[in-house]
Amino acid sequence: MSLTWHLFGKCTAWKMNFKFVCLFFLAVSFGCLRREKLSRCSEAVWCHECSGRKFIALMALPPPDPQFVLRGTSAAVHTLHFSCGGPEPDIPLLFSGSENGFIHVWNLKTHRVDTALDGHGRKSVYCVKTMGGKDRLLSQGRDQRICLWDLAEGRTSVTDSVFTEHVGFCRCSLLKVAQGRWLMAMAARSLEEVQILELPSKTSVCTLKPEVGAKLGMPMCLKLWQNMHGETSLQQCLLLGIEINRPLLKHCLLNCDSQPVLLAGYEDGSVVLWNVSMGKVLSQLICHQEPVMSLDFDAEKAKGISGSSEKVLSIWSLNEQQNLQVYKTHKLVNAGISDITIRADKKILATAGWDHRIRIFGWKKLKPLAVLDYHTATVHCVSFSDHSNPRERLLAAGSKDQRISVWSIYAQT
């Protein structure tokens, strides 16, 4: 008799648990629990809201497919840049630079190439950026040239170029300082130096030289930004006798309420903060044991992130004394980061991995949100679109497998 009741109790408990599980998934199916932000993820944490409460459910779902894939570059894709912020009926565009030297201008409505630009002698293009609109383009290639393009009214001509004399893969960085005027940081001919030019005049503003014996190695990645909390130091610069182009620098400082600052990642694993107007190092932090492959910085939170060939993402912050300090580190499953970019709203970031995967993280706490597994070779670059409507915004990734995957991770369900 006791055995019968014992078995009956076990069966009843099993049925109740099974019933609870069925009701839970039925609720998910009928929308009582609403998925936020991302649609699916193989290594994701799902957030659901119901009656004001937040539930976390761990699910191992298959990774989503891209919204669409762009094919036809006939070579590995090394750089991507969106231009989608124009008013309707402006056509959203994606610029891609490939190993065969071509820059493809993709129409995101037709998913086809509108124009193919050839200005780098069939040498690999590893940086493309627009300058104030889609009609003005900057590209950088392994031919040691930075080209300025005029694309207005169907033109496809190189209007000017800068000979860098640098043989590495360090992408230049742009900072708009006035209407139609930019500062550009680029790796110089000398091993450890970074040169700052003013565009479109191409006039040299200054050259950033590490101290003798610093042994930083080559600059690997650059990020120009404006320090809104720093003091304008033109007078300090002149008193110290720093060799700069005074009229250009004065113009830059007078036309913005901040000073230009450069973050540079070097071959020895260091991230260095440069005061451009004074031409000196403000802070240096060893973030990696290997060369820094990519970095990005959030000026609002005074916090940045970098990656290398290691299995570690390094997150660092900038205090009020302009000192860099390690904030935290995040261990990766597989080694190797090609590119890192923080979305414009500073909520999420994306990384391009040597393991063929794109990873999405929450920027506030660096919580892993998604792993996008589509490519069959190293992912070289990632880029977020600049659509004015958040629901239209996209993420693009370029790979050695000659494909560009385009993802919609903003879908509301």
PDB file of N, CA and C in Angstrom, residues 328-409:
ATOM      1  N   LYS A 328      38.249  46.258 -16.656  1.00  0.00           N
ATOM      2  CA  LYS A 328      38.004  44.826 -16.509  1.00  0.00           C
ATOM      3  C   LYS A 328      38.500  44.117 -17.764  1.00  0.00           C
ATOM      4  N   THR A 329      38.532  42.808 -17.719  1.00  0.00           N
ATOM      5  CA  THR A 329      38.861  42.006 -18.895  1.00  0.00           C
ATOM      6  C   THR A 329      37.769  40.966 -19.093  1.00  0.00           C
ATOM      7  N   HIS A 330      37.632  40.528 -20.329  1.00  0.00           N
ATOM      8  CA  HIS A 330      36.648  39.502 -20.649  1.00  0.00           C
ATOM      9  C   HIS A 330      37.337  38.404 -21.450  1.00  0.00           C
ATOM     10  N   LYS A 331      37.267  37.183 -20.956  1.00  0.00           N
ATOM     11  CA  LYS A 331      37.907  36.057 -21.632  1.00  0.00           C
ATOM     12  C   LYS A 331      37.014  35.528 -22.738  1.00  0.00           C
ATOM     13  N   LEU A 332      37.619  35.289 -23.891  1.00  0.00           N
ATOM     14  CA  LEU A 332      36.906  34.774 -25.055  1.00  0.00           C
ATOM     15  C   LEU A 332      37.077  33.266 -25.177  1.00  0.00           C
ATOM     16  N   VAL A 333      36.163  32.646 -25.921  1.00  0.00           N
ATOM     17  CA  VAL A 333      36.255  31.207 -26.160  1.00  0.00           C
ATOM     18  C   VAL A 333      37.412  30.906 -27.099  1.00  0.00           C
ATOM     19  N   ASN A 334      37.541  31.706 -28.146  1.00  0.00           N
ATOM     20  CA  ASN A 334      38.594  31.502 -29.149  1.00  0.00           C
ATOM     21  C   ASN A 334      39.424  32.768 -29.292  1.00  0.00           C
ATOM     22  N   ALA A 335      40.674  32.602 -29.660  1.00  0.00           N
ATOM     23  CA  ALA A 335      41.601  33.727 -29.758  1.00  0.00           C
ATOM     24  C   ALA A 335      41.429  34.480 -31.073  1.00  0.00           C
ATOM     25  N   GLY A 336      41.781  35.769 -31.033  1.00  0.00           N
ATOM     26  CA  GLY A 336      41.887  36.563 -32.247  1.00  0.00           C
ATOM     27  C   GLY A 336      40.726  37.492 -32.520  1.00  0.00           C
ATOM     28  N   ILE A 337      40.966  38.813 -32.438  1.00  0.00           N
ATOM     29  CA  ILE A 337      39.974  39.834 -32.757  1.00  0.00           C
ATOM     30  C   ILE A 337      40.534  40.726 -33.871  1.00  0.00           C
ATOM     31  N   SER A 338      39.793  40.823 -34.967  1.00  0.00           N
ATOM     32  CA  SER A 338      40.212  41.662 -36.086  1.00  0.00           C
ATOM     33  C   SER A 338      39.707  43.096 -35.951  1.00  0.00           C
ATOM     34  N   ASP A 339      38.492  43.251 -35.423  1.00  0.00           N
ATOM     35  CA  ASP A 339      37.868  44.572 -35.409  1.00  0.00           C
ATOM     36  C   ASP A 339      36.886  44.657 -34.247  1.00  0.00           C
ATOM     37  N   ILE A 340      36.750  45.859 -33.703  1.00  0.00           N
ATOM     38  CA  ILE A 340      35.787  46.149 -32.628  1.00  0.00           C
ATOM     39  C   ILE A 340      35.103  47.468 -32.950  1.00  0.00           C
ATOM     40  N   THR A 341      33.796  47.519 -32.792  1.00  0.00           N
ATOM     41  CA  THR A 341      33.088  48.789 -32.968  1.00  0.00           C
ATOM     42  C   THR A 341      31.932  48.889 -31.983  1.00  0.00           C
ATOM     43  N   ILE A 342      31.808  50.063 -31.360  1.00  0.00           N
ATOM     44  CA  ILE A 342      30.712  50.354 -30.440  1.00  0.00           C
ATOM     45  C   ILE A 342      29.612  51.067 -31.215  1.00  0.00           C
ATOM     46  N   ARG A 343      28.361  50.616 -31.032  1.00  0.00           N
ATOM     47  CA  ARG A 343      27.247  51.255 -31.739  1.00  0.00           C
ATOM     48  C   ARG A 343      27.090  52.705 -31.276  1.00  0.00           C
ATOM     49  N   ALA A 344      26.556  53.549 -32.141  1.00  0.00           N
ATOM     50  CA  ALA A 344      26.489  54.983 -31.872  1.00  0.00           C
ATOM     51  C   ALA A 344      25.704  55.321 -30.616  1.00  0.00           C
ATOM     52  N   ASP A 345      24.692  54.502 -30.260  1.00  0.00           N
ATOM     53  CA  ASP A 345      23.909  54.781 -29.058  1.00  0.00           C
ATOM     54  C   ASP A 345      24.576  54.264 -27.791  1.00  0.00           C
ATOM     55  N   LYS A 346      25.761  53.681 -27.924  1.00  0.00           N
ATOM     56  CA  LYS A 346      26.580  53.211 -26.797  1.00  0.00           C
ATOM     57  C   LYS A 346      25.899  52.122 -25.973  1.00  0.00           C
ATOM     58  N   LYS A 347      25.029  51.332 -26.591  1.00  0.00           N
ATOM     59  CA  LYS A 347      24.349  50.259 -25.867  1.00  0.00           C
ATOM     60  C   LYS A 347      24.976  48.891 -26.120  1.00  0.00           C
ATOM     61  N   ILE A 348      25.438  48.654 -27.332  1.00  0.00           N
ATOM     62  CA  ILE A 348      26.045  47.365 -27.657  1.00  0.00           C
ATOM     63  C   ILE A 348      27.305  47.577 -28.472  1.00  0.00           C
ATOM     64  N   LEU A 349      28.110  46.528 -28.576  1.00  0.00           N
ATOM     65  CA  LEU A 349      29.290  46.552 -29.435  1.00  0.00           C
ATOM     66  C   LEU A 349      29.393  45.220 -30.166  1.00  0.00           C
ATOM     67  N   ALA A 350      30.157  45.229 -31.242  1.00  0.00           N
ATOM     68  CA  ALA A 350      30.361  44.017 -32.038  1.00  0.00           C
ATOM     69  C   ALA A 350      31.851  43.784 -32.237  1.00  0.00           C
ATOM     70  N   THR A 351      32.239  42.504 -32.271  1.00  0.00           N
ATOM     71  CA  THR A 351      33.627  42.141 -32.550  1.00  0.00           C
ATOM     72  C   THR A 351      33.675  41.206 -33.758  1.00  0.00           C
ATOM     73  N   ALA A 352      34.749  41.322 -34.523  1.00  0.00           N
ATOM     74  CA  ALA A 352      35.005  40.427 -35.655  1.00  0.00           C
ATOM     75  C   ALA A 352      36.091  39.452 -35.238  1.00  0.00           C
ATOM     76  N   GLY A 353      35.804  38.148 -35.330  1.00  0.00           N
ATOM     77  CA  GLY A 353      36.713  37.140 -34.799  1.00  0.00           C
ATOM     78  C   GLY A 353      37.469  36.346 -35.843  1.00  0.00           C
ATOM     79  N   TRP A 354      38.650  35.910 -35.446  1.00  0.00           N
ATOM     80  CA  TRP A 354      39.420  35.009 -36.303  1.00  0.00           C
ATOM     81  C   TRP A 354      38.746  33.641 -36.404  1.00  0.00           C
ATOM     82  N   ASP A 355      37.839  33.355 -35.478  1.00  0.00           N
ATOM     83  CA  ASP A 355      37.150  32.057 -35.466  1.00  0.00           C
ATOM     84  C   ASP A 355      35.901  32.062 -36.353  1.00  0.00           C
ATOM     85  N   HIS A 356      35.794  33.059 -37.260  1.00  0.00           N
ATOM     86  CA  HIS A 356      34.720  33.177 -38.254  1.00  0.00           C
ATOM     87  C   HIS A 356      33.429  33.736 -37.663  1.00  0.00           C
ATOM     88  N   ARG A 357      33.434  34.141 -36.404  1.00  0.00           N
ATOM     89  CA  ARG A 357      32.193  34.535 -35.742  1.00  0.00           C
ATOM     90  C   ARG A 357      32.156  36.029 -35.414  1.00  0.00           C
ATOM     91  N   ILE A 358      30.925  36.550 -35.356  1.00  0.00           N
ATOM     92  CA  ILE A 358      30.661  37.916 -34.912  1.00  0.00           C
ATOM     93  C   ILE A 358      30.026  37.800 -33.528  1.00  0.00           C
ATOM     94  N   ARG A 359      30.545  38.555 -32.580  1.00  0.00           N
ATOM     95  CA  ARG A 359      29.991  38.518 -31.233  1.00  0.00           C
ATOM     96  C   ARG A 359      29.413  39.880 -30.853  1.00  0.00           C
ATOM     97  N   ILE A 360      28.245  39.831 -30.215  1.00  0.00           N
ATOM     98  CA  ILE A 360      27.571  41.042 -29.761  1.00  0.00           C
ATOM     99  C   ILE A 360      27.601  41.067 -28.234  1.00  0.00           C
ATOM    100  N   PHE A 361      27.978  42.218 -27.666  1.00  0.00           N
ATOM    101  CA  PHE A 361      28.042  42.384 -26.221  1.00  0.00           C
ATOM    102  C   PHE A 361      27.246  43.620 -25.807  1.00  0.00           C
ATOM    103  N   GLY A 362      26.703  43.575 -24.602  1.00  0.00           N
ATOM    104  CA  GLY A 362      26.172  44.791 -24.010  1.00  0.00           C
ATOM    105  C   GLY A 362      27.335  45.653 -23.545  1.00  0.00           C
ATOM    106  N   TRP A 363      27.316  46.933 -23.862  1.00  0.00           N
ATOM    107  CA  TRP A 363      28.475  47.779 -23.580  1.00  0.00           C
ATOM    108  C   TRP A 363      28.567  48.150 -22.094  1.00  0.00           C
ATOM    109  N   LYS A 364      27.444  48.255 -21.413  1.00  0.00           N
ATOM    110  CA  LYS A 364      27.462  48.689 -20.020  1.00  0.00           C
ATOM    111  C   LYS A 364      28.229  47.715 -19.133  1.00  0.00           C
ATOM    112  N   LYS A 365      27.940  46.419 -19.245  1.00  0.00           N
ATOM    113  CA  LYS A 365      28.585  45.417 -18.387  1.00  0.00           C
ATOM    114  C   LYS A 365      29.357  44.371 -19.187  1.00  0.00           C
ATOM    115  N   LEU A 366      29.439  44.566 -20.494  1.00  0.00           N
ATOM    116  CA  LEU A 366      30.083  43.609 -21.407  1.00  0.00           C
ATOM    117  C   LEU A 366      29.462  42.219 -21.282  1.00  0.00           C
ATOM    118  N   LYS A 367      28.149  42.188 -21.176  1.00  0.00           N
ATOM    119  CA  LYS A 367      27.447  40.906 -21.122  1.00  0.00           C
ATOM    120  C   LYS A 367      27.339  40.327 -22.531  1.00  0.00           C
ATOM    121  N   PRO A 368      27.737  39.061 -22.747  1.00  0.00           N
ATOM    122  CA  PRO A 368      27.582  38.445 -24.071  1.00  0.00           C
ATOM    123  C   PRO A 368      26.098  38.334 -24.435  1.00  0.00           C
ATOM    124  N   LEU A 369      25.743  38.835 -25.594  1.00  0.00           N
ATOM    125  CA  LEU A 369      24.353  38.822 -26.035  1.00  0.00           C
ATOM    126  C   LEU A 369      24.101  37.866 -27.191  1.00  0.00           C
ATOM    127  N   ALA A 370      25.061  37.755 -28.099  1.00  0.00           N
ATOM    128  CA  ALA A 370      24.818  36.905 -29.265  1.00  0.00           C
ATOM    129  C   ALA A 370      26.126  36.505 -29.930  1.00  0.00           C
ATOM    130  N   VAL A 371      26.113  35.347 -30.542  1.00  0.00           N
ATOM    131  CA  VAL A 371      27.196  34.892 -31.418  1.00  0.00           C
ATOM    132  C   VAL A 371      26.571  34.599 -32.782  1.00  0.00           C
ATOM    133  N   LEU A 372      27.000  35.332 -33.790  1.00  0.00           N
ATOM    134  CA  LEU A 372      26.459  35.181 -35.143  1.00  0.00           C
ATOM    135  C   LEU A 372      27.437  34.345 -35.954  1.00  0.00           C
ATOM    136  N   ASP A 373      27.005  33.161 -36.300  1.00  0.00           N
ATOM    137  CA  ASP A 373      27.882  32.173 -36.935  1.00  0.00           C
ATOM    138  C   ASP A 373      27.406  31.920 -38.357  1.00  0.00           C
ATOM    139  N   TYR A 374      28.049  32.595 -39.314  1.00  0.00           N
ATOM    140  CA  TYR A 374      27.674  32.415 -40.712  1.00  0.00           C
ATOM    141  C   TYR A 374      28.898  32.211 -41.608  1.00  0.00           C
ATOM    142  N   HIS A 375      29.944  32.964 -41.362  1.00  0.00           N
ATOM    143  CA  HIS A 375      31.084  32.969 -42.276  1.00  0.00           C
ATOM    144  C   HIS A 375      31.932  31.703 -42.133  1.00  0.00           C
ATOM    145  N   THR A 376      32.675  31.405 -43.183  1.00  0.00           N
ATOM    146  CA  THR A 376      33.504  30.198 -43.221  1.00  0.00           C
ATOM    147  C   THR A 376      34.992  30.525 -43.158  1.00  0.00           C
ATOM    148  N   ALA A 377      35.324  31.778 -42.888  1.00  0.00           N
ATOM    149  CA  ALA A 377      36.720  32.204 -42.762  1.00  0.00           C
ATOM    150  C   ALA A 377      36.762  33.414 -41.832  1.00  0.00           C
ATOM    151  N   THR A 378      37.957  33.906 -41.549  1.00  0.00           N
ATOM    152  CA  THR A 378      38.154  35.024 -40.636  1.00  0.00           C
ATOM    153  C   THR A 378      37.251  36.199 -40.986  1.00  0.00           C
ATOM    154  N   VAL A 379      36.607  36.762 -39.970  1.00  0.00           N
ATOM    155  CA  VAL A 379      35.839  37.998 -40.158  1.00  0.00           C
ATOM    156  C   VAL A 379      36.795  39.163 -39.928  1.00  0.00           C
ATOM    157  N   HIS A 380      36.970  39.998 -40.961  1.00  0.00           N
ATOM    158  CA  HIS A 380      37.944  41.086 -40.895  1.00  0.00           C
ATOM    159  C   HIS A 380      37.386  42.387 -40.320  1.00  0.00           C
ATOM    160  N   CYS A 381      36.086  42.637 -40.486  1.00  0.00           N
ATOM    161  CA  CYS A 381      35.559  43.946 -40.118  1.00  0.00           C
ATOM    162  C   CYS A 381      34.079  43.865 -39.780  1.00  0.00           C
ATOM    163  N   VAL A 382      33.641  44.780 -38.915  1.00  0.00           N
ATOM    164  CA  VAL A 382      32.230  44.923 -38.567  1.00  0.00           C
ATOM    165  C   VAL A 382      31.884  46.404 -38.562  1.00  0.00           C
ATOM    166  N   SER A 383      30.632  46.709 -38.898  1.00  0.00           N
ATOM    167  CA  SER A 383      30.207  48.108 -38.952  1.00  0.00           C
ATOM    168  C   SER A 383      28.715  48.202 -38.677  1.00  0.00           C
ATOM    169  N   PHE A 384      28.319  49.171 -37.845  1.00  0.00           N
ATOM    170  CA  PHE A 384      26.907  49.457 -37.599  1.00  0.00           C
ATOM    171  C   PHE A 384      26.433  50.544 -38.551  1.00  0.00           C
ATOM    172  N   SER A 385      25.189  50.427 -39.006  1.00  0.00           N
ATOM    173  CA  SER A 385      24.635  51.434 -39.910  1.00  0.00           C
ATOM    174  C   SER A 385      24.207  52.673 -39.133  1.00  0.00           C
ATOM    175  N   ASP A 386      24.034  53.777 -39.867  1.00  0.00           N
ATOM    176  CA  ASP A 386      23.663  55.055 -39.268  1.00  0.00           C
ATOM    177  C   ASP A 386      22.256  55.482 -39.687  1.00  0.00           C
ATOM    178  N   HIS A 387      21.356  54.503 -39.881  1.00  0.00           N
ATOM    179  CA  HIS A 387      19.966  54.840 -40.185  1.00  0.00           C
ATOM    180  C   HIS A 387      19.394  55.738 -39.081  1.00  0.00           C
ATOM    181  N   SER A 388      18.582  56.718 -39.473  1.00  0.00           N
ATOM    182  CA  SER A 388      17.947  57.581 -38.481  1.00  0.00           C
ATOM    183  C   SER A 388      16.828  56.855 -37.737  1.00  0.00           C
ATOM    184  N   ASN A 389      16.200  55.896 -38.392  1.00  0.00           N
ATOM    185  CA  ASN A 389      15.155  55.090 -37.767  1.00  0.00           C
ATOM    186  C   ASN A 389      15.796  53.859 -37.123  1.00  0.00           C
ATOM    187  N   PRO A 390      15.709  53.729 -35.802  1.00  0.00           N
ATOM    188  CA  PRO A 390      16.367  52.589 -35.137  1.00  0.00           C
ATOM    189  C   PRO A 390      15.936  51.235 -35.666  1.00  0.00           C
ATOM    190  N   ARG A 391      14.693  51.092 -36.117  1.00  0.00           N
ATOM    191  CA  ARG A 391      14.206  49.796 -36.594  1.00  0.00           C
ATOM    192  C   ARG A 391      14.850  49.389 -37.914  1.00  0.00           C
ATOM    193  N   GLU A 392      15.445  50.343 -38.617  1.00  0.00           N
ATOM    194  CA  GLU A 392      16.085  50.039 -39.898  1.00  0.00           C
ATOM    195  C   GLU A 392      17.569  49.764 -39.767  1.00  0.00           C
ATOM    196  N   ARG A 393      18.123  49.963 -38.585  1.00  0.00           N
ATOM    197  CA  ARG A 393      19.570  49.867 -38.420  1.00  0.00           C
ATOM    198  C   ARG A 393      20.070  48.436 -38.571  1.00  0.00           C
ATOM    199  N   LEU A 394      21.271  48.348 -39.115  1.00  0.00           N
ATOM    200  CA  LEU A 394      21.853  47.059 -39.489  1.00  0.00           C
ATOM    201  C   LEU A 394      23.258  46.916 -38.930  1.00  0.00           C
ATOM    202  N   LEU A 395      23.729  45.692 -38.952  1.00  0.00           N
ATOM    203  CA  LEU A 395      25.124  45.362 -38.661  1.00  0.00           C
ATOM    204  C   LEU A 395      25.672  44.605 -39.859  1.00  0.00           C
ATOM    205  N   ALA A 396      26.820  45.026 -40.362  1.00  0.00           N
ATOM    206  CA  ALA A 396      27.454  44.339 -41.495  1.00  0.00           C
ATOM    207  C   ALA A 396      28.808  43.792 -41.070  1.00  0.00           C
ATOM    208  N   ALA A 397      29.175  42.651 -41.648  1.00  0.00           N
ATOM    209  CA  ALA A 397      30.466  42.020 -41.371  1.00  0.00           C
ATOM    210  C   ALA A 397      31.090  41.569 -42.678  1.00  0.00           C
ATOM    211  N   GLY A 398      32.365  41.849 -42.845  1.00  0.00           N
ATOM    212  CA  GLY A 398      33.101  41.435 -44.036  1.00  0.00           C
ATOM    213  C   GLY A 398      34.124  40.370 -43.697  1.00  0.00           C
ATOM    214  N   SER A 399      34.296  39.404 -44.597  1.00  0.00           N
ATOM    215  CA  SER A 399      35.109  38.231 -44.268  1.00  0.00           C
ATOM    216  C   SER A 399      36.103  37.877 -45.375  1.00  0.00           C
ATOM    217  N   LYS A 400      37.041  37.048 -44.974  1.00  0.00           N
ATOM    218  CA  LYS A 400      37.993  36.481 -45.930  1.00  0.00           C
ATOM    219  C   LYS A 400      37.298  35.568 -46.934  1.00  0.00           C
ATOM    220  N   ASP A 401      36.091  35.092 -46.610  1.00  0.00           N
ATOM    221  CA  ASP A 401      35.355  34.213 -47.526  1.00  0.00           C
ATOM    222  C   ASP A 401      34.673  34.980 -48.671  1.00  0.00           C
ATOM    223  N   GLN A 402      34.994  36.306 -48.799  1.00  0.00           N
ATOM    224  CA  GLN A 402      34.543  37.157 -49.897  1.00  0.00           C
ATOM    225  C   GLN A 402      33.061  37.548 -49.805  1.00  0.00           C
ATOM    226  N   ARG A 403      32.457  37.339 -48.653  1.00  0.00           N
ATOM    227  CA  ARG A 403      31.045  37.681 -48.477  1.00  0.00           C
ATOM    228  C   ARG A 403      30.874  38.764 -47.422  1.00  0.00           C
ATOM    229  N   ILE A 404      29.790  39.517 -47.558  1.00  0.00           N
ATOM    230  CA  ILE A 404      29.393  40.524 -46.577  1.00  0.00           C
ATOM    231  C   ILE A 404      28.033  40.100 -46.023  1.00  0.00           C
ATOM    232  N   SER A 405      27.993  39.781 -44.755  1.00  0.00           N
ATOM    233  CA  SER A 405      26.715  39.424 -44.127  1.00  0.00           C
ATOM    234  C   SER A 405      26.116  40.669 -43.487  1.00  0.00           C
ATOM    235  N   VAL A 406      24.828  40.831 -43.687  1.00  0.00           N
ATOM    236  CA  VAL A 406      24.119  42.006 -43.141  1.00  0.00           C
ATOM    237  C   VAL A 406      23.006  41.495 -42.227  1.00  0.00           C
ATOM    238  N   TRP A 407      23.019  41.985 -40.984  1.00  0.00           N
ATOM    239  CA  TRP A 407      22.155  41.455 -39.938  1.00  0.00           C
ATOM    240  C   TRP A 407      21.233  42.545 -39.397  1.00  0.00           C
ATOM    241  N   SER A 408      20.004  42.161 -39.110  1.00  0.00           N
ATOM    242  CA  SER A 408      19.084  43.044 -38.406  1.00  0.00           C
ATOM    243  C   SER A 408      18.955  42.536 -36.977  1.00  0.00           C
ATOM    244  N   ILE A 409      19.529  43.278 -36.032  1.00  0.00           N
ATOM    245  CA  ILE A 409      19.483  42.834 -34.642  1.00  0.00           C
ATOM    246  C   ILE A 409      18.632  43.783 -33.804  1.00  0.00           C
TER     247      ILE A 409
END
